[in-house]
XYZ file of C-alpha atoms in Angstrom:
289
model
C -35.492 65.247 -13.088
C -32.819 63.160 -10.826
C -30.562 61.291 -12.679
C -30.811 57.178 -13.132
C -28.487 56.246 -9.915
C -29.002 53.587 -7.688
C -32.220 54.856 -5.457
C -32.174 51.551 -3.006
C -32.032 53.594 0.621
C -35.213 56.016 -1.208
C -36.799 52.993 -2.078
C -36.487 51.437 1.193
C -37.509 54.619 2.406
C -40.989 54.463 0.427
C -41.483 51.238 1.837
C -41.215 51.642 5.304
C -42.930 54.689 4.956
C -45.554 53.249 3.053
C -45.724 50.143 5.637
C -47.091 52.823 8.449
C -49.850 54.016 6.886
C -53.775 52.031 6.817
C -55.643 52.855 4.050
C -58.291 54.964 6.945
C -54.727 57.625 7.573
C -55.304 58.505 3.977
C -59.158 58.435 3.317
C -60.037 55.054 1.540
C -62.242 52.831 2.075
C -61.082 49.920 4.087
C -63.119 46.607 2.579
C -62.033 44.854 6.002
C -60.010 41.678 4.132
C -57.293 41.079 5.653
C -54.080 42.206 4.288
C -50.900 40.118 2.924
C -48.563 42.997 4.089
C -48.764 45.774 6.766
C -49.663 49.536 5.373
C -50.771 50.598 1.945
C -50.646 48.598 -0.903
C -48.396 49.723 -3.886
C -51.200 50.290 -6.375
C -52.790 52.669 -3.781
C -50.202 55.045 -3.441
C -49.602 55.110 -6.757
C -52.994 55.933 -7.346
C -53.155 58.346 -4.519
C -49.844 60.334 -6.271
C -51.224 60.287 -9.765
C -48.484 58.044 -11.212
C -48.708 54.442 -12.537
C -48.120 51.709 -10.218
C -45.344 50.228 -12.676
C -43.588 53.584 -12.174
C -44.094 53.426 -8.192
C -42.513 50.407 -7.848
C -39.996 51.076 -9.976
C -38.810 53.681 -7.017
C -39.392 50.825 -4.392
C -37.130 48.882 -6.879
C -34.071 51.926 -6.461
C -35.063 52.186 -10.376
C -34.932 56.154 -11.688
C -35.458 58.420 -12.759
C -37.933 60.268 -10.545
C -38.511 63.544 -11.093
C -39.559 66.462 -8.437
C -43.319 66.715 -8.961
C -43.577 62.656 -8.340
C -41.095 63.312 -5.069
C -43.615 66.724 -3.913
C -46.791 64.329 -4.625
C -45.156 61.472 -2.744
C -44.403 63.988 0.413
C -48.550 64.727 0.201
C -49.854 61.036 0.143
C -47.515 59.455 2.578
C -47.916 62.003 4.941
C -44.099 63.274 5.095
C -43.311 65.787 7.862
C -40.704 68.740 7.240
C -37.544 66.319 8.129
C -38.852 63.363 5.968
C -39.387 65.865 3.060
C -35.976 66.853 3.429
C -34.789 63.111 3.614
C -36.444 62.202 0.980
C -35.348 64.871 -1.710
C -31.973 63.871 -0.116
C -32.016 60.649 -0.892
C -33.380 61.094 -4.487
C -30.375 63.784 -5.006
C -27.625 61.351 -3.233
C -27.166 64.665 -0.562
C -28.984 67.822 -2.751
C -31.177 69.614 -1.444
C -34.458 70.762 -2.432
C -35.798 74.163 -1.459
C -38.902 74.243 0.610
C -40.800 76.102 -1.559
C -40.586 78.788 -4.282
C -40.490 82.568 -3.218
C -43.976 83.209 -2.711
C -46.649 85.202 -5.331
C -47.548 88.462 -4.739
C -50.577 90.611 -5.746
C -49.899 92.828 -9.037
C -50.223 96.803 -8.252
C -52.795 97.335 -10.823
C -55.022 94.431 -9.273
C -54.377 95.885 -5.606
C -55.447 99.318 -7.236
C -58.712 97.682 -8.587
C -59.769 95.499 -5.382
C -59.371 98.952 -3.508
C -61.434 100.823 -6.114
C -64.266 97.962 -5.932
C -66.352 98.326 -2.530
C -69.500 96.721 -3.724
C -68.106 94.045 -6.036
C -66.242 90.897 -4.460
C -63.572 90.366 -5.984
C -60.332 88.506 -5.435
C -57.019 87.824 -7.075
C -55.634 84.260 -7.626
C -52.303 82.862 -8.573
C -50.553 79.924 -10.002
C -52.396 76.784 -8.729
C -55.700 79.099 -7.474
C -53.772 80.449 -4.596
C -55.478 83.017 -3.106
C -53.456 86.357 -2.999
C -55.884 89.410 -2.351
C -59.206 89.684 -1.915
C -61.376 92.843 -0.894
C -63.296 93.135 2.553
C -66.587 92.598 0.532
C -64.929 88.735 -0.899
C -63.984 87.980 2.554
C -67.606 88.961 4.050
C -69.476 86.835 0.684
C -67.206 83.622 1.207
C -64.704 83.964 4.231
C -62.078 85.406 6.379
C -59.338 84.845 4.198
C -56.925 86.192 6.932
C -57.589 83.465 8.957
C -55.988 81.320 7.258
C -52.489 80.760 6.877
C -50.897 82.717 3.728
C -49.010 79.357 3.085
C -52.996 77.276 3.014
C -54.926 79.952 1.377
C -55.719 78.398 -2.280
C -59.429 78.326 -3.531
C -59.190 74.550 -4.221
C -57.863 73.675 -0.643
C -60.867 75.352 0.804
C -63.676 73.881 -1.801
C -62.394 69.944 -0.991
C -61.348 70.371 2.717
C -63.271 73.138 4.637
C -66.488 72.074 5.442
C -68.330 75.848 5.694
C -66.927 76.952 2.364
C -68.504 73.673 0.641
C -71.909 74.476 2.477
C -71.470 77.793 1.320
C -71.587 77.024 -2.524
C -74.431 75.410 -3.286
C -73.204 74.052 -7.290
C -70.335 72.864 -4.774
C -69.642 69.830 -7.234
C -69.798 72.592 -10.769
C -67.015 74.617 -8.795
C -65.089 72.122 -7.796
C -65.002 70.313 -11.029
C -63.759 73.937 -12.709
C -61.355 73.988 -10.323
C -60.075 70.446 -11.394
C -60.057 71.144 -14.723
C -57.861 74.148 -14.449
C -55.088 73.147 -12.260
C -54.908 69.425 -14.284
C -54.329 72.593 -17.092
C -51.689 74.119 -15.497
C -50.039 70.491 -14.512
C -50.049 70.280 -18.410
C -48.355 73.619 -18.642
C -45.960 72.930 -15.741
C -45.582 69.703 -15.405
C -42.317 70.257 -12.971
C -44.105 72.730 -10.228
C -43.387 70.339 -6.956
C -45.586 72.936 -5.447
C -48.673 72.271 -7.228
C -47.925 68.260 -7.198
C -47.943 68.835 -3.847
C -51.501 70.484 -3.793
C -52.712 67.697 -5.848
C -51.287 64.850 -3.740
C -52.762 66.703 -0.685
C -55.999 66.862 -2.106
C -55.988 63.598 -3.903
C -55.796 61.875 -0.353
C -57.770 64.291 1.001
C -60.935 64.239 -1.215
C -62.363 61.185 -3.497
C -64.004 63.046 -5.613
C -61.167 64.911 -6.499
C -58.746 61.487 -7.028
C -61.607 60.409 -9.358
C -61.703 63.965 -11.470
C -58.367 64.332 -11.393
C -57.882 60.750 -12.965
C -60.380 62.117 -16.122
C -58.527 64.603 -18.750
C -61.068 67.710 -18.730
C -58.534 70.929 -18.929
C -60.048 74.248 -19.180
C -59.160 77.822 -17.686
C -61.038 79.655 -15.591
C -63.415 82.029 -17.728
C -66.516 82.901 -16.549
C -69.797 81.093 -14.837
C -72.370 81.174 -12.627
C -72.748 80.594 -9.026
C -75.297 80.156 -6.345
C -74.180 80.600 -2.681
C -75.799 80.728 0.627
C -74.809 82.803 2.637
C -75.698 83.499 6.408
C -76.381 86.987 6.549
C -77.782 87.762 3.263
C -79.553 84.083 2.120
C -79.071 82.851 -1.604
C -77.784 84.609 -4.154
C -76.915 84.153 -7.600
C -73.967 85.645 -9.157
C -72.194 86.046 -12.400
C -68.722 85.179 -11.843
C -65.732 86.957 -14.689
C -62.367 86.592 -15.323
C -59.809 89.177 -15.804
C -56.322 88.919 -16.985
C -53.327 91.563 -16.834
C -50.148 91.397 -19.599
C -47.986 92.663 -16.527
C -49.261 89.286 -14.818
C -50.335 86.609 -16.803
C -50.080 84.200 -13.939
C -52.604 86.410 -11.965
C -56.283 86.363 -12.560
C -58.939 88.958 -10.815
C -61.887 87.029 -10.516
C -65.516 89.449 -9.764
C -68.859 88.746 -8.808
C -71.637 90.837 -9.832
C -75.506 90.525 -10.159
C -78.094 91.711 -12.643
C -79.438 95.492 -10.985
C -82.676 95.199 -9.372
C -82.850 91.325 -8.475
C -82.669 90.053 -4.969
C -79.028 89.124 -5.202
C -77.773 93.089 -6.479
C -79.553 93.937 -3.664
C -78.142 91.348 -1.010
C -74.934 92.425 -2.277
C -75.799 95.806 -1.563
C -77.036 94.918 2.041
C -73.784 92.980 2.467
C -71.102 95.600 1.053
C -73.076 98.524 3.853
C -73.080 95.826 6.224
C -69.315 95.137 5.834
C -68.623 98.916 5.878
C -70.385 99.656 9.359
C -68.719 96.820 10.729
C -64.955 98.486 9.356
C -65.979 102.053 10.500
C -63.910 103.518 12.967
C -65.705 103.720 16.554
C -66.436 107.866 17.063
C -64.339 109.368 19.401
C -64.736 108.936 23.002
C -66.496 105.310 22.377
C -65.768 102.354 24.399
């Protein structure tokens, strides 16, 4: 939390800031009325950044204190590039500095050693904030090519709200999405000071209306264990029991596996699917072109 100092140049900042952006640059609805002022009204970004609006314009005001998570949210709904992130943790410090991000989470051994154990289970491991950290080749086959994505972008939230294929995929996409709500507004409750995961939220929150409107509501729950149809483009529908599993050594970590019951049509997809992935990761015979 920055101290209560004068905040005028960071709330002239907002303003201008706020001033270049049309309600269209963030996803709302425009009801074509014209406007009193240029940009985004206050109300609106405060909406979009999960605070009140008698907090947000207390900032336009130069009024603290404001603490880190509002600043990370504020960088995600106005759109702030590297620099203006910078400037405006600057500004909110009078000259500190806040890091770019915190050192980032790795896999724990013992799930590494269990994802390579499991070839005909998907399974992957998530983080704080449903980051995605490892995943086995049969996960990336049943949902996608995690490596194609930027370690930085890969979170399991990020790709239910904003990549269309993945929502296609699931087919309760609105169930799994709404779990996924529930548990990061639980670790906001937890953390309440992670800039990176007020970050995640502002991002999605302009992002996504659905997900401004559930994150507005006060469901909290961790993730557990479900179920979960997909369809998939090799294999067709399947449905799948979904489990969560916890290590002391990690608590932060959860290794989250997919089975179905033996003998239905999804065991055996999943069967088709793990060969499948394993021909396609054999090495070519010697001599082959």
């Amino acid at each position: 939390m920055y101290s209560n100092v004068p905040l005028t140049e960071l709330g002239d900042f907002l303003k201008v800031r706020r001033a270049e952006l049309s309600p269209r640059t963030v996803g709302l609805p425009e009801s074509g009325a014209a406007r009193r002022v240029p940009g985004l009204r206050r109300e609106e970004v405060a909406q979009l950044a999960g605070i009140s609006t008698h907090h947000y314009a207390r900032l336009e005001q130069g009024r603290g204190p404001v603490s880190r998570s509002v600043l990370a949210a504020l960088v995600g709904v106005l759109r702030l590039d590297d620099d203006q992130r910078d400037h405006l943790f600057e500004l909110a410090a009078s000259g500190g500095r806040e890091p770019r991000r915190r050192p980032a989470q790795k896999v724990h051994p013992r799930f590494r050693r269990i994802l390579d154990e499991l070839t005909a289970t998907p399974a992957i491991v998530l983080g704080r904030r449903l980051d995605i950290l490892a995943w086995n080749p049969l996960a990336a086959a049943l949902l996608t090519d995690f490596e194609r994505i930027p370690e930085r972008k890969r979170n399991y939230a990020r790709l239910l709200f904003t990549d269309p294929a993945f929502r296609e995929l699931c087919l309760d996409w609105r169930t799994n999405a709404r779990t996924c709500v529930a548990h990061l507004r639980l670790e906001a409750a937890r953390h309440p000071d992670d800039p990176e995961l007020a970050a995640l939220v502002g991002e999605l929150s302009v992002a996504d209306p659905d997900f401004r409107q559930w994150w507005a509501g006060r469901q909290m729950t961790g993730l557990q264990m479900g179920t979960k149809r997909l369809r998939h483009p090799v294999v067709g529908d399947l449905t799948l029991d979904w489990d969560s599993l916890s290590c002391e050594a990690a608590p932060a970590q959860k290794l989250l596996i997919s089975t179905a019951a033996p003998g239905t049509p999804s065991h055996d997809a999943l069967l088709f699917l793990a060969s499948w992935t394993a021909d396609s990761q054999a090495p070519a015979p010697d001599g082959a072109v």
